[in-house]
mmCIF file of C-alpha atoms in Angstrom:
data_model
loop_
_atom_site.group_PDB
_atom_site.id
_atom_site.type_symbol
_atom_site.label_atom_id
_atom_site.label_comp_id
_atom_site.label_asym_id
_atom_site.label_seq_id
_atom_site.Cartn_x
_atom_site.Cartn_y
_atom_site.Cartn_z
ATOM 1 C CA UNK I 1 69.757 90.073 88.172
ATOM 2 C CA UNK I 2 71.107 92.942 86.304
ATOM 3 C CA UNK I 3 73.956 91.619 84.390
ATOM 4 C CA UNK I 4 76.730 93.741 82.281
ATOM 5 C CA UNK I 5 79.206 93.478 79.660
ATOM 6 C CA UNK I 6 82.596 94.813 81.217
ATOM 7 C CA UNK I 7 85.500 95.864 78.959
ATOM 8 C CA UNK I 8 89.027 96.967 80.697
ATOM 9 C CA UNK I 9 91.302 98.924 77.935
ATOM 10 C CA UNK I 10 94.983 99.527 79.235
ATOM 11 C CA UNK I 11 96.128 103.109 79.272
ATOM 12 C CA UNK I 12 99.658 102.680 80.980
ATOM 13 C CA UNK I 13 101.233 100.228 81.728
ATOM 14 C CA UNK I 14 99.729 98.158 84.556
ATOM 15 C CA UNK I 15 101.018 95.378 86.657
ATOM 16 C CA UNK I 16 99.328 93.050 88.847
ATOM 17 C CA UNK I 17 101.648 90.714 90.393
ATOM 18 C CA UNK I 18 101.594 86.503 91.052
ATOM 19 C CA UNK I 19 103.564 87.001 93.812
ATOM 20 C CA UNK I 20 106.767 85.660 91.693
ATOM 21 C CA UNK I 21 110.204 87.032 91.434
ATOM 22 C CA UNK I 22 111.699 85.752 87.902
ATOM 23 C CA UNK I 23 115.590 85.290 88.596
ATOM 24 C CA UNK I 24 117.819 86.656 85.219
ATOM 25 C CA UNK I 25 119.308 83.236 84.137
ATOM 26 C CA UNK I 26 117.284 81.124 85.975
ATOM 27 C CA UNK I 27 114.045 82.218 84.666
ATOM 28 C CA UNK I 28 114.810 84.421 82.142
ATOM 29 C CA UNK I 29 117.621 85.533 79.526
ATOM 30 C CA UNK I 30 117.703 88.691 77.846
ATOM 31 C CA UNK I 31 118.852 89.233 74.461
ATOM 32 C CA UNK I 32 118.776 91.701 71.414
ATOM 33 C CA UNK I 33 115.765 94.030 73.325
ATOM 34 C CA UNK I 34 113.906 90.971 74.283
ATOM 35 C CA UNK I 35 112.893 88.784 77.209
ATOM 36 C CA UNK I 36 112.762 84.974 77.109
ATOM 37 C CA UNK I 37 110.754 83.336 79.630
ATOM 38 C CA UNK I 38 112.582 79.661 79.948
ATOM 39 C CA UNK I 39 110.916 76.514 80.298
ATOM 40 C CA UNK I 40 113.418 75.441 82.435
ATOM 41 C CA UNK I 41 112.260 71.700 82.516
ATOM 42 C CA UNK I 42 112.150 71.113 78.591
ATOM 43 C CA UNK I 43 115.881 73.268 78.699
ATOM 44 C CA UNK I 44 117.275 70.650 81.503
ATOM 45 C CA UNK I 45 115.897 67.570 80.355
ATOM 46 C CA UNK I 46 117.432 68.015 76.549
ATOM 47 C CA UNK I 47 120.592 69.327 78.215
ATOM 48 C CA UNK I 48 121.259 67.224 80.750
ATOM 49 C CA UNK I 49 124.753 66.047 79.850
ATOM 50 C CA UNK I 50 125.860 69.581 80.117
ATOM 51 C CA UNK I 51 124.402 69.479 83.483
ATOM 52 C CA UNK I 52 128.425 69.148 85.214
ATOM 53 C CA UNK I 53 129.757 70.927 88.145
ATOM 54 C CA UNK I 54 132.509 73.710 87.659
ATOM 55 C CA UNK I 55 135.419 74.104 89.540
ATOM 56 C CA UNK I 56 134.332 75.803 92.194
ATOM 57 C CA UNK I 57 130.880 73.407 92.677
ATOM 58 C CA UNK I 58 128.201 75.172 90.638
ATOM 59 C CA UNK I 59 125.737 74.351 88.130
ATOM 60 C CA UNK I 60 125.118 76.580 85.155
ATOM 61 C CA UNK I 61 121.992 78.073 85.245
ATOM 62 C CA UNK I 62 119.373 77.304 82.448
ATOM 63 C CA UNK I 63 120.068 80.325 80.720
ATOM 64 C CA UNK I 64 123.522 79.784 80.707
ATOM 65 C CA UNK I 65 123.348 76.595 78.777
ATOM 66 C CA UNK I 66 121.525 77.723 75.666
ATOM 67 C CA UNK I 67 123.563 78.679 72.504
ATOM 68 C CA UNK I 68 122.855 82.009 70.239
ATOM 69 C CA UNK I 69 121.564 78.860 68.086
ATOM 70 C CA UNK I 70 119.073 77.739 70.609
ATOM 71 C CA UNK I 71 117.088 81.284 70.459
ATOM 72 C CA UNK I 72 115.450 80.306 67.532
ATOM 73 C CA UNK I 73 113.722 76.643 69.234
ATOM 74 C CA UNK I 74 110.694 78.253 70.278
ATOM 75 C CA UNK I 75 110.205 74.600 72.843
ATOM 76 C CA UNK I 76 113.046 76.347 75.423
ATOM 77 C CA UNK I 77 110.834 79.242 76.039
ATOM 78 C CA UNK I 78 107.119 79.665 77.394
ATOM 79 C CA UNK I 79 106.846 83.222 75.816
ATOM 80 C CA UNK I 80 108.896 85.816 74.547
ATOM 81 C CA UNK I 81 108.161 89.354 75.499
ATOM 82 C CA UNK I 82 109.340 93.103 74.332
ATOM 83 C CA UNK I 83 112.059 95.177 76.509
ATOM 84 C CA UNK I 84 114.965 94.266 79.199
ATOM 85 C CA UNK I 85 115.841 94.374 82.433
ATOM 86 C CA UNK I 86 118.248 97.051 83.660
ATOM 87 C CA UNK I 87 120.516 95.012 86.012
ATOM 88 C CA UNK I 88 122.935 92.473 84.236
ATOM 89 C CA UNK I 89 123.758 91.318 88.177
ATOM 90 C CA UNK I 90 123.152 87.200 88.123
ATOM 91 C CA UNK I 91 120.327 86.916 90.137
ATOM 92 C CA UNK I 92 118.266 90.282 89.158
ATOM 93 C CA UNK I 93 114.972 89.839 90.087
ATOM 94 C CA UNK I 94 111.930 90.701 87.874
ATOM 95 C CA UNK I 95 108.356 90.889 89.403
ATOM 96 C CA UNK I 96 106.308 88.626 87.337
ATOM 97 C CA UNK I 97 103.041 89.589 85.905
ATOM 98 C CA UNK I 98 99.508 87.293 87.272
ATOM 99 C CA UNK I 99 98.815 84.627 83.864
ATOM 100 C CA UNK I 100 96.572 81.752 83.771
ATOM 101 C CA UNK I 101 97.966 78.438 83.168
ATOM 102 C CA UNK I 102 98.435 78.669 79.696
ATOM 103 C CA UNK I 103 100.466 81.815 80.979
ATOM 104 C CA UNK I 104 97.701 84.569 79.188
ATOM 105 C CA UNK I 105 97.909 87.438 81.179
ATOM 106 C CA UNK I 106 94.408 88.619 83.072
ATOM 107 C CA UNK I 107 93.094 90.930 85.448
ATOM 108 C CA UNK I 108 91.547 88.989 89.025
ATOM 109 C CA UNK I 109 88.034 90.239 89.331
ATOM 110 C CA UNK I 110 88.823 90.273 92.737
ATOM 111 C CA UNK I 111 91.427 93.404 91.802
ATOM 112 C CA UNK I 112 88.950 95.302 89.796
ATOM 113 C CA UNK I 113 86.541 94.672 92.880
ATOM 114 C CA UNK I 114 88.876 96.103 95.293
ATOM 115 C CA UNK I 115 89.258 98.830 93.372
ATOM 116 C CA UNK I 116 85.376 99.665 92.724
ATOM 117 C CA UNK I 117 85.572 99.233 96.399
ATOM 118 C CA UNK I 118 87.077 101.771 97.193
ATOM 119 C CA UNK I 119 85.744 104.603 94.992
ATOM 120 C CA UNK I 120 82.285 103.553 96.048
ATOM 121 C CA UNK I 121 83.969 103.871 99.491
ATOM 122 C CA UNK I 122 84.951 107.188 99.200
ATOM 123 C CA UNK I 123 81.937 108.473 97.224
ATOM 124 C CA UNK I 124 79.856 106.951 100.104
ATOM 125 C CA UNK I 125 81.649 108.925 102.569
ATOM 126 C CA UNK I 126 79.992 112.099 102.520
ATOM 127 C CA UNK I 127 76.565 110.485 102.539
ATOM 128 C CA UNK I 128 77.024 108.218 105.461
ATOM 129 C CA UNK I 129 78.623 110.920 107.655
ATOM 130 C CA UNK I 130 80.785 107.898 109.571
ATOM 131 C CA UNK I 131 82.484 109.625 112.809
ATOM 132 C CA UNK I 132 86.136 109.231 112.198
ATOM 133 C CA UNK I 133 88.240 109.309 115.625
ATOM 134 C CA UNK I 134 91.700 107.473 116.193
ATOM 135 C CA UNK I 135 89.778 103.914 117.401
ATOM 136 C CA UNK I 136 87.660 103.475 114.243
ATOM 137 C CA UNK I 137 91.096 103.139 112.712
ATOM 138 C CA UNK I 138 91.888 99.901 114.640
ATOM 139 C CA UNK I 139 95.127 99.152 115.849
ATOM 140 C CA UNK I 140 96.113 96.398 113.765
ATOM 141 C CA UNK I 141 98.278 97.053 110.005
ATOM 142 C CA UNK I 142 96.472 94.428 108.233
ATOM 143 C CA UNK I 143 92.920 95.557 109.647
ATOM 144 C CA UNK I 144 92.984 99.221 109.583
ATOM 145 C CA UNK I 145 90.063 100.971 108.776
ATOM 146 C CA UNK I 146 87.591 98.027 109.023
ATOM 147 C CA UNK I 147 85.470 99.886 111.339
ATOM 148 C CA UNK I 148 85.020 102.396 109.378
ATOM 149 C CA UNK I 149 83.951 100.349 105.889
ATOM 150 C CA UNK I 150 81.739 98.371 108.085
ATOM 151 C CA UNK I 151 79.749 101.908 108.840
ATOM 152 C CA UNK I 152 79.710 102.732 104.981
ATOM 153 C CA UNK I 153 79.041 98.849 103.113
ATOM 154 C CA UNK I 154 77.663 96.825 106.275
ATOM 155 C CA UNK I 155 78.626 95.793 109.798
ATOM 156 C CA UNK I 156 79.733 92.164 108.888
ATOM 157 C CA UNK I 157 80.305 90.243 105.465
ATOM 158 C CA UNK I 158 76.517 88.920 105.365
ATOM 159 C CA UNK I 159 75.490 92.633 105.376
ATOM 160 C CA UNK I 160 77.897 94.147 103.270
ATOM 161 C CA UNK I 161 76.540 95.798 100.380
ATOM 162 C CA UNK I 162 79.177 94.413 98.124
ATOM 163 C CA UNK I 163 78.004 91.402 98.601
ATOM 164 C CA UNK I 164 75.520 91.651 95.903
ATOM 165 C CA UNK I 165 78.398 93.000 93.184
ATOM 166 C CA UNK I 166 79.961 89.871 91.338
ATOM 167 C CA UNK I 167 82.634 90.590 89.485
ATOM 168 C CA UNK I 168 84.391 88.449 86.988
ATOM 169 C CA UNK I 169 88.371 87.512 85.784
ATOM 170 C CA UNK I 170 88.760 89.669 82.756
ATOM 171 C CA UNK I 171 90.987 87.995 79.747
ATOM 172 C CA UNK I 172 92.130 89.503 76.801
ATOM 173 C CA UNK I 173 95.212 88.301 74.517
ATOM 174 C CA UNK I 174 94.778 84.945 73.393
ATOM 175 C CA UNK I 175 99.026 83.514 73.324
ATOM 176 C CA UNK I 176 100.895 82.986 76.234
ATOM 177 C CA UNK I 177 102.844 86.587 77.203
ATOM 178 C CA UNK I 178 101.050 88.251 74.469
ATOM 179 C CA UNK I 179 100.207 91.756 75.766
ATOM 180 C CA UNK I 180 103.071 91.919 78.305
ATOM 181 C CA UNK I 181 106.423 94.014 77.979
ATOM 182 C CA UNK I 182 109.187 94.310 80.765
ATOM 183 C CA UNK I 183 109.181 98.025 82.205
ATOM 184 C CA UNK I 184 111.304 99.632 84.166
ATOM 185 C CA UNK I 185 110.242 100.972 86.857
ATOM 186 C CA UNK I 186 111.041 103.639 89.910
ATOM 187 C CA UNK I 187 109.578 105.319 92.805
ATOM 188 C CA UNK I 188 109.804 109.142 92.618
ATOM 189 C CA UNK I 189 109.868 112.085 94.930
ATOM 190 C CA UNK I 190 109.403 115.612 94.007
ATOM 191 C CA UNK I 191 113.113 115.640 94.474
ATOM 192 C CA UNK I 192 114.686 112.891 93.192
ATOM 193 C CA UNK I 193 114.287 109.123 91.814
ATOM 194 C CA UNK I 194 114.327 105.772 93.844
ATOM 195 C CA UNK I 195 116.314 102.628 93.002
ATOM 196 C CA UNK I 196 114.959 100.884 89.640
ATOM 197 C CA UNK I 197 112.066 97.996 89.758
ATOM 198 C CA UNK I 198 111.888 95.685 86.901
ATOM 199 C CA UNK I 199 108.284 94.087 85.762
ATOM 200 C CA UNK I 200 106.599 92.630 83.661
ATOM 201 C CA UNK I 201 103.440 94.490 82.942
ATOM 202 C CA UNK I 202 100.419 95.110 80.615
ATOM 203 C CA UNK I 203 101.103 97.715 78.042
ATOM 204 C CA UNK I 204 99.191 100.726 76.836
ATOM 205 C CA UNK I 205 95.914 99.561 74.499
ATOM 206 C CA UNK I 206 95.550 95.898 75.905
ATOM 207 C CA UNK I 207 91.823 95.246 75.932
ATOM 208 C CA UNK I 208 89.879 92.881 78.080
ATOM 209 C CA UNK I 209 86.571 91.325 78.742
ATOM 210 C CA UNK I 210 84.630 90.253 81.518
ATOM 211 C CA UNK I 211 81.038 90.366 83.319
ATOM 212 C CA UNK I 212 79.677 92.222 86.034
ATOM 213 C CA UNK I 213 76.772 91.240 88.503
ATOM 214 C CA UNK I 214 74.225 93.115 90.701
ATOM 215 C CA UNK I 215 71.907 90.415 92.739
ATOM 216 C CA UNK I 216 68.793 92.256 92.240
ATOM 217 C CA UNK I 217 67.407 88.950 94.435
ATOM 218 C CA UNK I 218 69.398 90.189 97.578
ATOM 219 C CA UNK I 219 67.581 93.519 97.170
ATOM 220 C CA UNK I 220 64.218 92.049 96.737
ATOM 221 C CA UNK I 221 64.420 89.318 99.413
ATOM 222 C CA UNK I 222 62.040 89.769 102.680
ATOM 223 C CA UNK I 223 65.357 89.941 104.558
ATOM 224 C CA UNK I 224 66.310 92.901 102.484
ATOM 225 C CA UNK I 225 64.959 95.710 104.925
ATOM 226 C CA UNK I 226 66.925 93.983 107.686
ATOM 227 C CA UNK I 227 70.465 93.606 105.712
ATOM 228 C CA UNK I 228 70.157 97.310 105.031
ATOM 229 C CA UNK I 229 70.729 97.222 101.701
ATOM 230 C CA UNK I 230 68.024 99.039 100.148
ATOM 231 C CA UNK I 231 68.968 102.591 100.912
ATOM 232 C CA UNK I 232 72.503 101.987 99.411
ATOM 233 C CA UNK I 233 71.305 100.140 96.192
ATOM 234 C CA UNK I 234 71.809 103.570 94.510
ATOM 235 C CA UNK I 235 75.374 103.509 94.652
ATOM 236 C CA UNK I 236 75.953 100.420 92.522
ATOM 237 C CA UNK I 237 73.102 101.984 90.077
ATOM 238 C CA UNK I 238 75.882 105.073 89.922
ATOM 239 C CA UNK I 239 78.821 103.013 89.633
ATOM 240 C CA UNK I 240 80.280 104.163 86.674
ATOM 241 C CA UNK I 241 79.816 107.870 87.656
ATOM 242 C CA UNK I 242 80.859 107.457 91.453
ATOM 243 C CA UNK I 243 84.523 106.027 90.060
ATOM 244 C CA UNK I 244 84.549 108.478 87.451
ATOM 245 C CA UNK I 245 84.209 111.150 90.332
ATOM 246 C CA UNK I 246 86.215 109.385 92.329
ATOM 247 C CA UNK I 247 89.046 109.057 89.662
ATOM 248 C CA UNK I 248 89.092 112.912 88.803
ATOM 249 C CA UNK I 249 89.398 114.164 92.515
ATOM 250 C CA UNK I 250 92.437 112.212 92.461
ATOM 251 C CA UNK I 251 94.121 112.898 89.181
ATOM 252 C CA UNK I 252 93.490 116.529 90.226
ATOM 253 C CA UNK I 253 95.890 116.028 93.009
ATOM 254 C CA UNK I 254 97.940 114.110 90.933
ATOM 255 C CA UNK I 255 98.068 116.735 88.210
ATOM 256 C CA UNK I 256 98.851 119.149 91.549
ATOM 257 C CA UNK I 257 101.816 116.870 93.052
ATOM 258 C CA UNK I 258 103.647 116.964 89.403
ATOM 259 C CA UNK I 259 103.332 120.772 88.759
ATOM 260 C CA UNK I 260 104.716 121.147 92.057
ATOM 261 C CA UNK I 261 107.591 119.275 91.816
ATOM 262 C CA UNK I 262 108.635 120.872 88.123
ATOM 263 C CA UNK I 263 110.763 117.746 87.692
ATOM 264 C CA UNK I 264 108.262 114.972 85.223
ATOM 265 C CA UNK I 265 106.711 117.117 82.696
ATOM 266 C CA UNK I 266 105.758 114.213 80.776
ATOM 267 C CA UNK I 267 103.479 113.142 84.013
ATOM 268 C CA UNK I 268 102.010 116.324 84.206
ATOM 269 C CA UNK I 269 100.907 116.359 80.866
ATOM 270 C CA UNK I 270 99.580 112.837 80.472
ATOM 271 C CA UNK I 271 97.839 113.615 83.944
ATOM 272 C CA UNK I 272 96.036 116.613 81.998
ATOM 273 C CA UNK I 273 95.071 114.661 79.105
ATOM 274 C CA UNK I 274 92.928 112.146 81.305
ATOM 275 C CA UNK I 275 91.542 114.713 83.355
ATOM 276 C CA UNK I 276 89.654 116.494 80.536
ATOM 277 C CA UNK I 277 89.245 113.101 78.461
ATOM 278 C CA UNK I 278 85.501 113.296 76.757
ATOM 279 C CA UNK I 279 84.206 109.936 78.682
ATOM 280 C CA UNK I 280 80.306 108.326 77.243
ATOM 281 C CA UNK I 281 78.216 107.579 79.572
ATOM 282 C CA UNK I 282 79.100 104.299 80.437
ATOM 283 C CA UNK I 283 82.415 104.832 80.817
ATOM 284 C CA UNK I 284 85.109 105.591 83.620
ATOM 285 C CA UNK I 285 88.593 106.075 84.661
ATOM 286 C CA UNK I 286 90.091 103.562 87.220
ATOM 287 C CA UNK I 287 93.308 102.777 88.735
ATOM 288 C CA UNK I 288 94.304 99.223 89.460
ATOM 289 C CA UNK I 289 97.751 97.307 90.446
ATOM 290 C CA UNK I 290 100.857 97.889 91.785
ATOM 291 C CA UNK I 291 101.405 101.720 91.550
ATOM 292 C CA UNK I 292 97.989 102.892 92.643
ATOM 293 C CA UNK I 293 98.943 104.620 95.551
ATOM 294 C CA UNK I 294 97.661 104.962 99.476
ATOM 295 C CA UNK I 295 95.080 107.274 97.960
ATOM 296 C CA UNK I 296 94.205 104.789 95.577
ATOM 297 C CA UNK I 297 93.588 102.112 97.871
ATOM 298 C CA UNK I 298 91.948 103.731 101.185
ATOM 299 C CA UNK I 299 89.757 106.656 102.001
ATOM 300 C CA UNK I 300 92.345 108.955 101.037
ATOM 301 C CA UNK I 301 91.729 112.739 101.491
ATOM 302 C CA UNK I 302 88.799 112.138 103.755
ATOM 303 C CA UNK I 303 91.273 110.328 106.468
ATOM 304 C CA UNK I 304 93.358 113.545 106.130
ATOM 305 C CA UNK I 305 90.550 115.962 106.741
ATOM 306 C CA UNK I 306 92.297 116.178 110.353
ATOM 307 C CA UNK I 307 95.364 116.830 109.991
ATOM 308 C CA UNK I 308 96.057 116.278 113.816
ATOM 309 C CA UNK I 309 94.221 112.820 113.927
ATOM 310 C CA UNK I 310 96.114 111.348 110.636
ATOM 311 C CA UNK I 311 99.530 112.545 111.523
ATOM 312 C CA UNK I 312 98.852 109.944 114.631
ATOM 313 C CA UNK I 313 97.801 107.389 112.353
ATOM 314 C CA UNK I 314 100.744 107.718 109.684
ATOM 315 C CA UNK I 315 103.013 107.423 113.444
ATOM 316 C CA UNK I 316 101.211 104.656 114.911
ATOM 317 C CA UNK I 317 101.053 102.616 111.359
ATOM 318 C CA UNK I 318 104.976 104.018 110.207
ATOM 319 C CA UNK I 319 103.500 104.997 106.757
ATOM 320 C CA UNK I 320 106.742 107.812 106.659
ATOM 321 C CA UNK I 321 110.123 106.487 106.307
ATOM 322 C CA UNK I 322 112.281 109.450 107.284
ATOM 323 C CA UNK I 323 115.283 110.243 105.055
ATOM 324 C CA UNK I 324 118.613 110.900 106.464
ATOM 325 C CA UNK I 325 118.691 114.485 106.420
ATOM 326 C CA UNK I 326 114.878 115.317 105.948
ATOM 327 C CA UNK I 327 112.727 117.555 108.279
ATOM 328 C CA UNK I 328 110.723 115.417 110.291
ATOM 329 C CA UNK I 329 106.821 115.119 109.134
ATOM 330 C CA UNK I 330 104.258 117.582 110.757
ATOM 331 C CA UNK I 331 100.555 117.962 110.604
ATOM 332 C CA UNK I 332 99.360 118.678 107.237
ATOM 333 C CA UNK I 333 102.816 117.583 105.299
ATOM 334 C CA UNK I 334 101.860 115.882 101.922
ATOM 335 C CA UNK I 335 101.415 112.034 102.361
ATOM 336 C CA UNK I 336 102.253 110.612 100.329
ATOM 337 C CA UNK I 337 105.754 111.819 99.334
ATOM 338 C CA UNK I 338 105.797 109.591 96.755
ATOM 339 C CA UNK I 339 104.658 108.158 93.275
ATOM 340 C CA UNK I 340 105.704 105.217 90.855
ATOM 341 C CA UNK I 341 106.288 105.408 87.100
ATOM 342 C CA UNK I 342 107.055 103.310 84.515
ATOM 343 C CA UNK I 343 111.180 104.855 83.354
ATOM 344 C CA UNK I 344 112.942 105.333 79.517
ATOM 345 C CA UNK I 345 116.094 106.278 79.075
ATOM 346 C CA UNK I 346 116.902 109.597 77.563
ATOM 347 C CA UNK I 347 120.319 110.683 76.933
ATOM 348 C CA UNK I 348 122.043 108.309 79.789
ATOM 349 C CA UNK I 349 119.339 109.873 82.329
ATOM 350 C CA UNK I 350 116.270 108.010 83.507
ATOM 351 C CA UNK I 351 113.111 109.479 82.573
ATOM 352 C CA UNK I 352 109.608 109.265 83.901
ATOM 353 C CA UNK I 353 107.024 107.861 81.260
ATOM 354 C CA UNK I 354 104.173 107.044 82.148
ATOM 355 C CA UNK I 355 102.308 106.179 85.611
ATOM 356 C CA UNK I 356 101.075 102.573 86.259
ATOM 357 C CA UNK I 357 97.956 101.258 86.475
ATOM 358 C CA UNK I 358 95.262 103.573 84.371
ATOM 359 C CA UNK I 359 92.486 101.692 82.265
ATOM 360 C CA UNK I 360 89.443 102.727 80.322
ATOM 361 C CA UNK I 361 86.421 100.443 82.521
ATOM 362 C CA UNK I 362 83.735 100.198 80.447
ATOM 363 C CA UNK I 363 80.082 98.456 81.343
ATOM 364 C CA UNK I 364 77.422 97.778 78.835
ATOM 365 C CA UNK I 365 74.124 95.953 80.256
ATOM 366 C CA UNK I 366 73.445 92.876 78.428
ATOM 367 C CA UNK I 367 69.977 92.462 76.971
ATOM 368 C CA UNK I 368 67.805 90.178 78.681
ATOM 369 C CA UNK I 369 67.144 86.609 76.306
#
């Protein structure tokens, strides 16, 4: 079993969600720059006699019951974090970053797997050649495609190539929240800004540490000729460079979506920088989290090769929602139309900062004992 030292350093901010909304008051209070994550339960069971109903019915909200004073009694909060949400509205939502139970932030393996996923995905395309017409597509959102990775990893989960890739959780800071600031977020079009997103999210220069697996058994196994394995072991030997490759076609297009639209020069120029980053050997580029993208997350260009057939599909799966206004889509349009960034504020405008998601993946094979 070939096993590997994995290292995942932040690069932007990155967010990988629990699936939690945290509700301003409820959950959290924000004050002087900062965001306090209550404990709601130690915060209601010392303040229980201020627990009455107002005039018109309703209870005050944990955050609502804590004094300037109480800041300072680190037991009414699980962690304390850098930055602020943008809406003051009661019941502004934040989306809350994925933490263990001792609320450390940490990356799923099963995240970073998805993600070497695809790049080996697309990097596999070209050698297996799979025929792509509108029914290898499927018919069915949650399913799409599934024809078409079966042709590339394996034609059921006991064959699939990926099966012999374990890939760990990856931990880092060591205190609850540590690592984690609240970004503001929006989705942008070459010709204007969405609504804003708050977050919690990993910033830049977070490091963290994990293992990686390749079953050398499954390769070696009398069964192996039959699971078809063998003649795709290669492409977990090239790992590293197939995501590296795969990484650079895309940032290419990125760099090409942002000089286009003349509007985020800071994206542009942070898009650069990583493209002509001096990488070792054993390192790669790699996007994970909310703000990857379609293209980050799919077969991306080569589902666009016809520009006939994918029109149909971005129809038939309502990938385009049509503006009020816009030209409808025709065959070869840009899809997407859109990215995500992480926002400051500049002079009472919003501007973009940084995309989401980019992290240094590093893998060092462990010496045998």
């Amino acid at each position: 079993m070939a096993l590997y030292d994995i290292t995942l350093t932040t690069l932007t901010p990155l967010h990988i969600g629990d699936g939690d909304e945290l509700r301003l008051r409820f959950d959290i209070v924000s004050i002087g720059g900062r965001t306090y994550r209550l404990d709601e339960d130690t915060i209601l069971r010392e303040k229980a006699d201020q627990l009455k109903p107002r005039q018109d019915g309703s209870y005050p909200l944990p955050g609502e019951l804590l004094t300037k004073s109480d800041l300072q009694n680190s037991a009414y909060f699980r962690y304390i974090i850098p930055g602020f949400p943008r809406s003051k509205k009661t019941y502004a939502e934040v989306k809350s970053f994925i933490k263990d139970v001792h609320d450390r932030p940490y990356i799923p393996g099963s995240s970073l797997k998805g993600a070497l996923r695809t790049a080996l995905a697309w990097n596999g395309w070209n050698e297996v050649k799979p025929e792509l017409e509108r029914n290898a597509i499927g018919r069915r959102r949650n399913w799409a495609g599934q024809g078409l990775e079966r042709k590339l990893f394996g034609k059921n989960p006991n064959y699939d190539l990926l099966r012999t890739l374990h890939v760990s959780d990856c931990f880092g800071p060591d205190k609850a929240g540590e690592g984690l600031v609240l970004v503001n977020a929006q989705v942008l079009t070459q010709k204007s800004q969405g609504s804003p997103i708050e977050m919690e999210a990993l910033r830049g220069d977070v490091e963290f540490t994990g293992t990686l697996k390749i079953d050398d058994i499954l390769f070696e196994m009398p069964e192996a000729r039959k699971l078809g394995f063998a003649k795709r072991r290669h492409w977990l030997d090239e790992l590293i460079a197939r995501v590296q490759n795969h990484s650079r076609f895309r940032i290419q297009n990125l760099i090409d979506w942002y000089e286009k639209s003349g509007q985020y020069p800071r994206m542009t120029r942070f898009y650069k920088q990583l493209y002509n980053a001096a990488l070792q050997p054993n390192q790669a580029l790699l996007q994970l989290g909310w703000g990857s993208g379609w293209d980050g997350k799919t077969f991306g260009s080569h589902l666009q090769e016809d520009i006939y057939l994918f029109e149909k599909i971005v129809k038939d799966f309502r990938l385009h929602k049509h503006q009020k206004g816009s030209p409808p889509r025709k065959p070869g349009d840009p899809f997407p139309r859109s990215k995500r960034a992480a926002m400051t504020v500049k002079d009472g405008e919003a501007v973009a900062l940084a995309p989401f998601g980019w992290v240094l993946f590093e893998m060092d094979e462990m010496e045998e004992k």
